[in-house]
Short mmCIF file of C-alpha atoms and ligand atoms in Angstrom, two decimals:
data_model
loop_
_atom_site.label_atom_id
_atom_site.label_comp_id
_atom_site.label_asym_id
_atom_site.label_seq_id
_atom_site.Cartn_x
_atom_site.Cartn_y
_atom_site.Cartn_z
CA MET A 1 0.10 -0.20 -0.04
CA ALA A 2 0.78 3.55 -0.79
CA ILE A 3 0.97 6.97 0.77
CA GLY A 4 -0.76 9.73 -1.55
CA VAL A 5 0.34 12.97 -1.23
CA PHE A 6 -2.49 15.52 -2.82
CA ASP A 7 -2.00 19.43 -3.99
CA SER A 8 -3.77 21.33 -6.62
CA GLY A 9 -0.15 21.12 -8.66
CA VAL A 10 3.46 21.17 -7.91
CA GLY A 11 3.62 22.64 -4.70
CA GLY A 12 2.64 19.50 -2.95
CA LEU A 13 5.77 18.09 -4.57
CA THR A 14 7.80 20.14 -1.62
CA VAL A 15 6.06 17.85 1.13
CA HIS A 16 6.58 14.81 -1.14
CA ARG A 17 10.37 15.42 -1.39
CA ALA A 18 10.62 15.83 2.58
CA LEU A 19 8.59 12.34 2.76
CA VAL A 20 10.54 10.51 0.26
CA ARG A 21 13.53 11.69 2.23
CA ARG A 22 12.22 10.61 5.44
CA PHE A 23 11.05 7.36 4.35
CA PRO A 24 12.90 6.41 1.18
CA ASN A 25 11.54 2.86 0.98
CA ALA A 26 7.93 3.75 1.16
CA ASP A 27 5.42 3.63 -2.24
CA PHE A 28 4.00 7.01 -2.98
CA VAL A 29 1.76 8.28 -5.47
CA TYR A 30 1.64 12.34 -5.93
CA LEU A 31 -1.70 13.43 -7.33
CA ALA A 32 -1.68 16.80 -9.04
CA ASP A 33 -5.52 18.34 -9.52
CA GLN A 34 -3.58 20.94 -12.22
CA ALA A 35 -7.19 20.60 -14.09
CA ASN A 36 -8.47 22.44 -11.45
CA ALA A 37 -5.75 24.53 -10.01
CA PRO A 38 -5.28 27.02 -8.65
CA ILE A 39 -7.70 26.44 -6.08
CA GLY A 40 -6.76 29.23 -3.95
CA GLY A 41 -9.49 31.60 -5.41
CA ARG A 42 -12.08 29.28 -5.05
CA SER A 43 -15.52 28.59 -3.27
CA GLY A 44 -15.12 26.25 0.14
CA GLU A 45 -17.82 24.15 -1.22
CA GLN A 46 -15.55 23.41 -4.61
CA ILE A 47 -12.36 22.95 -2.26
CA VAL A 48 -14.34 20.55 -0.85
CA ASP A 49 -15.33 18.80 -3.41
CA LEU A 50 -11.86 18.96 -5.45
CA THR A 51 -10.40 17.50 -2.16
CA ARG A 52 -12.37 14.81 -1.58
CA ALA A 53 -12.19 13.70 -5.68
CA CYS A 54 -8.63 13.56 -5.37
CA CYS A 55 -8.70 11.91 -2.09
CA GLU A 56 -11.44 9.02 -3.83
CA ARG A 57 -8.82 8.86 -6.59
CA LEU A 58 -5.49 8.29 -4.46
CA PHE A 59 -7.40 5.30 -2.50
CA ALA A 60 -8.74 3.73 -5.96
CA GLU A 61 -5.02 3.87 -6.92
CA GLY A 62 -4.38 2.07 -3.83
CA CYS A 63 -3.16 4.34 -1.32
CA ASP A 64 -4.53 4.00 2.51
CA LEU A 65 -3.33 7.28 3.89
CA VAL A 66 -3.57 10.41 1.70
CA VAL A 67 -1.60 13.72 2.90
CA LEU A 68 -3.20 16.81 1.85
CA ALA A 69 0.38 18.84 0.75
CA CYS A 70 -1.95 21.81 0.30
CA ASN A 71 -2.93 24.41 2.86
CA THR A 72 -5.66 25.59 0.79
CA ALA A 73 -7.62 21.98 1.27
CA SER A 74 -6.13 21.23 4.52
CA ALA A 75 -7.26 24.28 5.92
CA ILE A 76 -10.70 24.30 4.30
CA ALA A 77 -11.81 20.88 3.30
CA LEU A 78 -10.03 18.64 6.10
CA ARG A 79 -12.17 18.60 8.85
CA ARG A 80 -15.32 18.10 6.80
CA LEU A 81 -14.27 15.32 4.90
CA GLN A 82 -13.12 13.80 8.36
CA GLN A 83 -16.61 14.17 9.90
CA THR A 84 -19.01 14.14 7.46
CA TRP A 85 -17.50 11.80 4.56
CA LEU A 86 -14.59 9.60 5.56
CA PRO A 87 -16.19 7.36 8.52
CA GLY A 88 -18.86 6.37 5.94
CA TYR A 89 -16.36 5.85 2.85
CA ARG A 90 -14.37 4.02 5.03
CA ARG A 91 -16.98 1.41 5.84
CA ASP A 92 -18.13 1.28 2.06
CA LEU A 93 -14.39 0.63 1.16
CA GLY A 94 -13.62 -2.07 4.21
CA ARG A 95 -10.44 -0.76 4.94
CA PRO A 96 -9.08 1.51 6.80
CA VAL A 97 -8.15 5.06 5.08
CA ASN A 98 -7.52 8.52 6.44
CA VAL A 99 -6.46 11.59 5.11
CA LEU A 100 -4.19 13.86 7.08
CA GLY A 101 -3.38 17.71 6.81
CA ILE A 102 -0.38 19.73 7.02
CA ILE A 103 -1.68 22.92 8.94
CA VAL A 104 -1.59 20.89 12.13
CA PRO A 105 2.10 19.87 12.21
CA THR A 106 2.98 23.59 10.88
CA ILE A 107 0.99 24.92 13.91
CA GLU A 108 3.08 22.62 16.19
CA ALA A 109 5.99 23.53 14.74
CA ALA A 110 5.12 27.55 14.80
CA THR A 111 4.19 27.32 18.60
CA GLY A 112 6.48 24.22 19.80
CA LEU A 113 3.73 22.77 21.42
CA PRO A 114 1.63 19.80 20.96
CA TRP A 115 -1.57 19.88 18.97
CA GLU A 116 -3.62 18.72 22.35
CA HIS A 117 -1.67 21.67 24.23
CA GLU A 118 -4.26 22.67 26.98
CA PRO A 119 -4.74 26.11 26.42
CA GLU A 120 -3.31 29.12 28.36
CA ARG A 121 -5.30 31.01 31.00
CA ARG A 122 -7.17 33.82 28.92
CA GLY A 123 -7.96 37.23 30.58
CA GLU A 124 -4.75 38.49 31.37
CA LYS A 125 -3.00 41.27 29.30
CA VAL A 126 -0.26 39.36 27.10
CA GLU A 127 2.25 41.30 25.24
CA GLN A 128 2.40 39.94 21.96
CA LEU A 129 6.47 40.44 21.09
CA ASP A 130 6.90 37.42 18.59
CA VAL A 131 4.73 38.42 15.29
CA LEU A 132 4.23 35.89 12.87
CA GLY A 133 3.74 36.48 9.01
CA VAL A 134 1.80 33.94 7.05
CA PHE A 135 2.02 33.91 3.33
CA SER A 136 -0.81 31.92 1.58
CA THR A 137 -3.58 31.47 -0.76
CA PRO A 138 -6.62 33.77 -0.08
CA ALA A 139 -8.87 30.83 0.74
CA THR A 140 -6.45 29.93 3.52
CA ALA A 141 -5.72 33.52 4.56
CA THR A 142 -10.24 34.32 4.63
CA SER A 143 -9.85 30.85 6.51
CA ARG A 144 -7.66 32.49 9.51
CA VAL A 145 -6.37 29.19 10.76
CA TYR A 146 -3.10 30.05 11.76
CA GLU A 147 -4.50 33.11 13.32
CA ILE A 148 -7.10 31.08 15.17
CA GLU A 149 -5.29 28.09 16.07
CA ILE A 150 -1.95 29.73 17.14
CA ASP A 151 -4.18 32.35 19.32
CA LYS A 152 -5.28 29.84 21.31
CA ARG A 153 -2.40 28.08 22.32
CA ARG A 154 0.18 31.17 22.79
CA GLN A 155 -1.37 34.89 23.48
CA ASP A 156 2.47 36.30 23.08
CA VAL A 157 2.60 35.54 19.23
CA ALA A 158 0.49 37.74 16.76
CA VAL A 159 0.06 36.14 13.47
CA PHE A 160 -0.93 38.05 10.54
CA SER A 161 -1.75 36.70 6.87
CA GLU A 162 -0.63 38.12 3.67
CA PRO A 163 -2.59 37.05 0.70
CA CYS A 164 -0.94 36.27 -2.54
CA PRO A 165 -3.40 35.27 -5.34
CA ASN A 166 -1.00 34.91 -7.99
CA LEU A 167 2.17 33.14 -6.56
CA ALA A 168 1.02 30.00 -6.99
CA PRO A 169 -0.40 30.37 -10.52
CA MET A 170 3.18 32.07 -11.53
CA ILE A 171 5.27 28.57 -10.21
CA GLU A 172 2.63 26.63 -11.96
CA SER A 173 3.46 28.13 -15.03
CA GLY A 174 6.59 28.41 -14.49
CA ALA A 175 6.94 32.10 -14.60
CA GLY A 176 10.34 34.24 -14.67
CA HIS A 177 12.33 35.28 -11.67
CA ASP A 178 12.63 38.65 -11.98
CA GLU A 179 8.74 38.54 -12.41
CA MET A 180 8.23 36.61 -9.16
CA ARG A 181 10.75 38.55 -7.44
CA ALA A 182 8.92 41.65 -7.70
CA GLU A 183 5.70 39.81 -6.49
CA VAL A 184 6.81 38.39 -3.52
CA ALA A 185 9.11 41.61 -2.38
CA ARG A 186 5.04 43.45 -3.07
CA HIS A 187 4.00 40.90 -0.25
CA VAL A 188 6.63 40.73 2.06
CA ALA A 189 6.05 45.03 2.01
CA ALA A 190 2.59 44.96 2.25
CA LEU A 191 2.92 42.68 4.94
CA ALA A 192 5.41 44.70 6.80
CA GLY A 193 3.06 47.86 5.83
CA ARG A 194 0.18 46.45 7.45
CA ILE A 195 2.13 45.00 10.94
CA GLY A 196 3.89 48.63 11.02
CA ARG A 197 7.65 46.43 11.00
CA GLN A 198 9.01 43.10 9.28
CA PRO A 199 7.22 39.72 11.34
CA ASP A 200 10.19 38.15 13.57
CA ARG A 201 9.35 34.90 11.60
CA ALA A 202 7.17 33.44 8.60
CA ILE A 203 5.38 30.32 7.75
CA LEU A 204 5.03 30.00 3.58
CA GLY A 205 1.59 28.59 4.04
CA CYS A 206 0.98 27.65 0.56
CA THR A 207 2.86 24.77 -0.35
CA HIS A 208 4.14 25.93 -3.87
CA TYR A 209 5.88 28.99 -2.10
CA GLU A 210 8.63 26.37 -0.84
CA ILE A 211 9.96 26.03 -3.99
CA ILE A 212 10.71 30.35 -4.30
CA ALA A 213 11.76 29.87 -0.85
CA ASP A 214 15.02 31.77 -1.79
CA LEU A 215 12.99 34.63 -3.05
CA PHE A 216 11.02 35.13 0.25
CA ARG A 217 14.72 35.16 2.09
CA GLU A 218 16.39 37.60 -0.11
CA ALA A 219 12.58 39.68 0.49
CA LEU A 220 12.90 39.16 4.20
CA PRO A 221 15.20 40.74 6.53
CA PRO A 222 18.63 38.39 6.85
CA GLY A 223 17.85 35.50 9.09
CA THR A 224 14.30 35.77 9.49
CA PRO A 225 13.51 32.18 10.07
CA LEU A 226 10.96 30.03 8.22
CA ILE A 227 8.97 27.71 9.58
CA HIS A 228 9.66 24.85 7.36
CA GLN A 229 5.95 22.91 6.51
CA PRO A 230 8.05 20.11 4.30
CA ASP A 231 9.78 18.99 7.67
CA ALA A 232 7.26 19.78 10.41
CA THR A 233 4.73 17.37 8.14
CA ALA A 234 7.15 14.54 7.84
CA ASP A 235 7.61 14.75 11.44
CA ALA A 236 3.96 14.51 11.95
CA ILE A 237 3.59 11.75 9.64
CA GLU A 238 6.32 9.61 11.02
CA THR A 239 4.70 9.85 14.53
CA TYR A 240 1.62 9.00 12.82
CA LEU A 241 2.50 6.03 11.69
CA GLU A 242 4.52 4.71 14.54
CA ARG A 243 1.06 4.67 16.46
CA HIS A 244 -0.85 3.53 13.43
CA LEU A 245 -0.13 0.31 12.15
CA GLU A 246 -2.86 -0.87 9.92
CA TYR A 247 -1.50 2.00 7.49
CA ALA A 248 1.50 0.33 5.74
CA ALA A 249 3.44 2.46 3.75
CA GLY A 250 5.08 -0.16 1.49
CA THR A 251 8.79 -1.49 0.44
CA ALA A 252 9.13 -0.96 -3.37
CA GLY A 253 10.15 2.58 -3.07
CA VAL A 254 7.78 3.29 -5.72
CA ARG A 255 6.97 6.53 -7.11
CA ARG A 256 4.22 7.77 -9.38
CA PHE A 257 3.52 11.17 -10.15
CA LEU A 258 -0.41 11.76 -11.72
CA THR A 259 -1.94 14.90 -12.79
CA THR A 260 -5.75 15.46 -13.73
CA GLY A 261 -4.51 17.91 -16.07
CA GLU A 262 -1.47 17.88 -19.40
CA PRO A 263 0.36 15.16 -18.99
CA GLY A 264 4.11 15.26 -19.25
CA LEU A 265 7.07 17.21 -18.61
CA GLN A 266 6.70 20.12 -15.71
CA ASN A 267 7.90 23.38 -15.87
CA GLY A 268 11.87 24.25 -15.41
CA LEU A 269 11.33 25.84 -11.85
CA VAL A 270 10.09 22.45 -10.95
CA ALA A 271 12.92 20.53 -12.15
CA THR A 272 15.76 23.17 -10.75
CA PHE A 273 13.60 22.52 -7.45
CA TRP A 274 13.20 18.66 -8.43
CA GLY A 275 17.05 18.41 -9.06
CA ALA A 276 15.37 16.52 -12.25
CA PRO A 277 13.32 16.94 -14.96
CA LEU A 278 9.97 15.43 -13.71
CA ARG A 279 7.44 13.98 -15.59
CA PHE A 280 3.66 13.63 -14.77
CA GLU A 281 1.14 10.89 -16.25
CA ALA A 282 -2.45 11.47 -16.94
CA VAL A 283 -5.02 9.90 -14.57
N1 DGL B 301 -0.15 24.56 -2.90
C1 DGL B 301 -1.54 25.10 -2.44
C2 DGL B 301 -1.71 25.52 -0.71
O1 DGL B 301 -0.88 25.01 -0.16
C3 DGL B 301 -2.54 25.85 -3.63
C4 DGL B 301 -1.91 26.61 -4.37
C5 DGL B 301 -3.40 26.75 -5.74
O2 DGL B 301 -3.51 26.23 -6.00
O3 DGL B 301 -3.85 28.31 -5.14
O4 DGL B 301 -2.54 26.08 -0.03
#
């Protein structure tokens, strides 16, 4: 059985790479929903429907566990699918399957606290000294998931989100570096303008952005720590698999890359990130 990794496009490869490094012998099926990308500007209903369809496809391809390597799907669709769809689907399928997201591990990494941590006592004056910037799709920013969940756990951390509607499409289409550098700089400046200063730390809260992490490092003040979502996710999946032996990750080192869009080689930006040309098959 394999681990399924889902994203609207090539962004989830950043998480996939960390997972493959962590589990070199496991079998993986990556699915990019490029026919419907980008999803970050879509309605909640559409995001839920598209995410569910891709999970079904990955289960049909033999995966037991699907990792939503997409902040937008994790923020908007995951809880809905876990509550309203997965229990019945699992029963009908007759085998254990599950869907996990990437926001919980990212928040654990950002707060330094386990997800189940008891919220701190409220009602006292707190100095918010640690300012965390989150760059994400519009849907993730509108959900306020990072603001809400971090505030529950760490009232000394102030979270500010910056929606970047053009960045994922630019990365999907392999836009030039100068064009993307200007776009990233514009968003970093816009966020700093809203906060009144630069953030102390940042989350690249759309998996596509990790592909151009260097441009964020360049635009943010030197040394600004970036919380590394791919590694945080790999840590969480490792712990999950240790505790859930019913999900076998395979041992043949299979790597399949599927797309609902145009099959073939992904753009040069992806090849540079990946370290080799990367070909996707049609589903
Ligand atoms: N990579 C996705 C994320 O992490 C979304 C990109 C998109 O389709 O808008 O949110």
